Amino acid sequence: MTRKEQKENRQKQILFKALELFVIKGYMETKITDIANSLNISVGLLFHYYESKEQLYLELVKLGLEGMKSPQKIKYKEPIEYFEKFLKNLFEAIDKEPWICQMFLLMAQAQKQGIPENIRELALSVNQIELSSKIIEEGQRNRTIKKGDTLALSNAFWCSVQGIMERKVNFPKIPLPEVSWILDILREIS
Amino acid sequence: MTRKEQKENRQKQILFKALELFVIKGYMETKITDIANSLNISVGLLFHYYESKEQLYLELVKLGLEGMKSPQKIKYKEPIEYFEKFLKNLFEAIDKEPWICQMFLLMAQAQKQGIPENIRELALSVNQIELSSKIIEEGQRNRTIKKGDTLALSNAFWCSVQGIMERKVNFPKIPLPEVSWILDILREIS
DNA sequence: TTTTTCATTGAATATATGTTCAATATATCA
DNA sequence: TGATATATTGAACATATATTCAATGAAAAA
């Protein structure tokens, strides 16, 4: 293993362990020593790779922002198909890569109080709920999505997804819901 | 105002402000000085009424446990009616009493890591998801509730509710969803 | 009015935790 | 091999925060 590889591995190792702990315990509750200890490395090494706890969190939020672009790449004919594909991808991905679930929650967590203000603003810069409300509007026009305030519908959908991710992280054994159950929040029932 | 009243008022004042801050910022992120400052009282006074931060949090969880008994009092003929009544009550109550929403989240928060273990166990002692799964099973028998793993369905419902509460606390202006939208997660679509 | 009780304060203390840094071990390269 | 660069350590430092406590003021009781 070259020096460069070694460096990158350590950085990733730290980053993913930090993600795991930040999501489970929260930003403040996660101590630098928690991260170092659970990786069996010294705190000094951690600071060698990341200049501060805040910086480490910032790296993660930046990574998360990248990931949030992926839903925008989903191609769909019917609006409801957009949400269906998103959920399907998400649920499938979760089983293989637990960090996806964690990252989803980190981005929600980063928008809350208690997070350094500059990071919080960054996390708030992509508003999934507003973006989806436009797709919901399309669906309302052709009667495939329920009538009602588009923001509230979008909110209900994303709240539900977040709640599910939240629970999955804390209680991994509880089975995921069926995609169609969550879609029924949006779907016009005829 | 008698001494007794004064005492009770202060205790409640501290308790509710603590609830507000614990829910918004989390347990560790909420500093004793935050609570004292936002009430314009000294830290000493706070410790005069509550022997520790942990004790204060415990009081809140105990209060929350009381509140969690109320869904069990709901009377229903059709199983779906149980969930409908619950949501209706909850959404109506929220507009008048923001602390209900906060309390709902506190109880979820108290079940996570980062909370003192004894309190965490107490919070985990009432399992809303398991309780509801039995009602869901009734509904499945008479075809008013979707087929599928009852725990997963119950989970989807409660995750959704939690996600909604979460968002309401952080972004109070976003409108609440319609009760029926959330019920559609459970309802058999014929 | 005098005494006693309790609400209230805020500086002092103890502890926890983020961060620094000088020293050491190990790998890379000449 | 020897020289240089990098990975790694952990004790030391600075700061933040929970908690204590002796002192003060105000209300209740006598």
Short mmCIF file of C-alpha atoms in Angstrom, two decimals, chain A residues 174-178 181, chain B residues 83 127-141 145-158 185-186:
data_model
loop_
_atom_site.label_atom_id
_atom_site.label_comp_id
_atom_site.label_asym_id
_atom_site.label_seq_id
_atom_site.Cartn_x
_atom_site.Cartn_y
_atom_site.Cartn_z
CA ILE A 174 -37.35 -3.55 12.04
CA PRO A 175 -38.24 -4.28 8.40
CA LEU A 176 -38.53 -1.48 5.89
CA PRO A 177 -42.04 -0.66 4.66
CA GLU A 178 -43.20 -1.47 1.16
CA TRP A 181 -47.29 2.15 1.22
CA PHE B 83 -55.43 6.00 13.91
CA ASN B 127 -43.51 0.58 22.58
CA GLN B 128 -46.13 2.38 20.54
CA ILE B 129 -45.21 0.48 17.40
CA GLU B 130 -45.85 -2.91 18.92
CA LEU B 131 -49.09 -1.81 20.51
CA SER B 132 -50.41 -0.45 17.23
CA SER B 133 -49.43 -3.53 15.28
CA LYS B 134 -52.14 -5.42 17.10
CA ILE B 135 -54.78 -2.94 16.02
CA ILE B 136 -53.41 -3.14 12.50
CA GLU B 137 -53.85 -6.89 12.58
CA GLU B 138 -57.54 -6.43 13.40
CA GLY B 139 -57.86 -4.12 10.42
CA GLN B 140 -56.19 -6.61 8.15
CA ARG B 141 -58.70 -9.27 9.15
CA ILE B 145 -56.00 -2.15 6.38
CA LYS B 146 -53.40 -3.23 3.82
CA LYS B 147 -51.84 -6.66 3.86
CA GLY B 148 -48.22 -6.89 4.95
CA ASP B 149 -45.97 -7.25 7.97
CA THR B 150 -47.89 -5.58 10.79
CA LEU B 151 -44.76 -4.31 12.48
CA ALA B 152 -43.52 -2.75 9.27
CA LEU B 153 -46.87 -1.10 8.64
CA SER B 154 -47.03 0.19 12.17
CA ASN B 155 -43.49 1.40 11.82
CA ALA B 156 -44.26 3.23 8.58
CA PHE B 157 -47.18 4.98 10.20
CA TRP B 158 -45.33 6.08 13.31
CA ILE B 185 -50.27 4.48 4.46
CA LEU B 186 -52.38 1.91 6.30
#
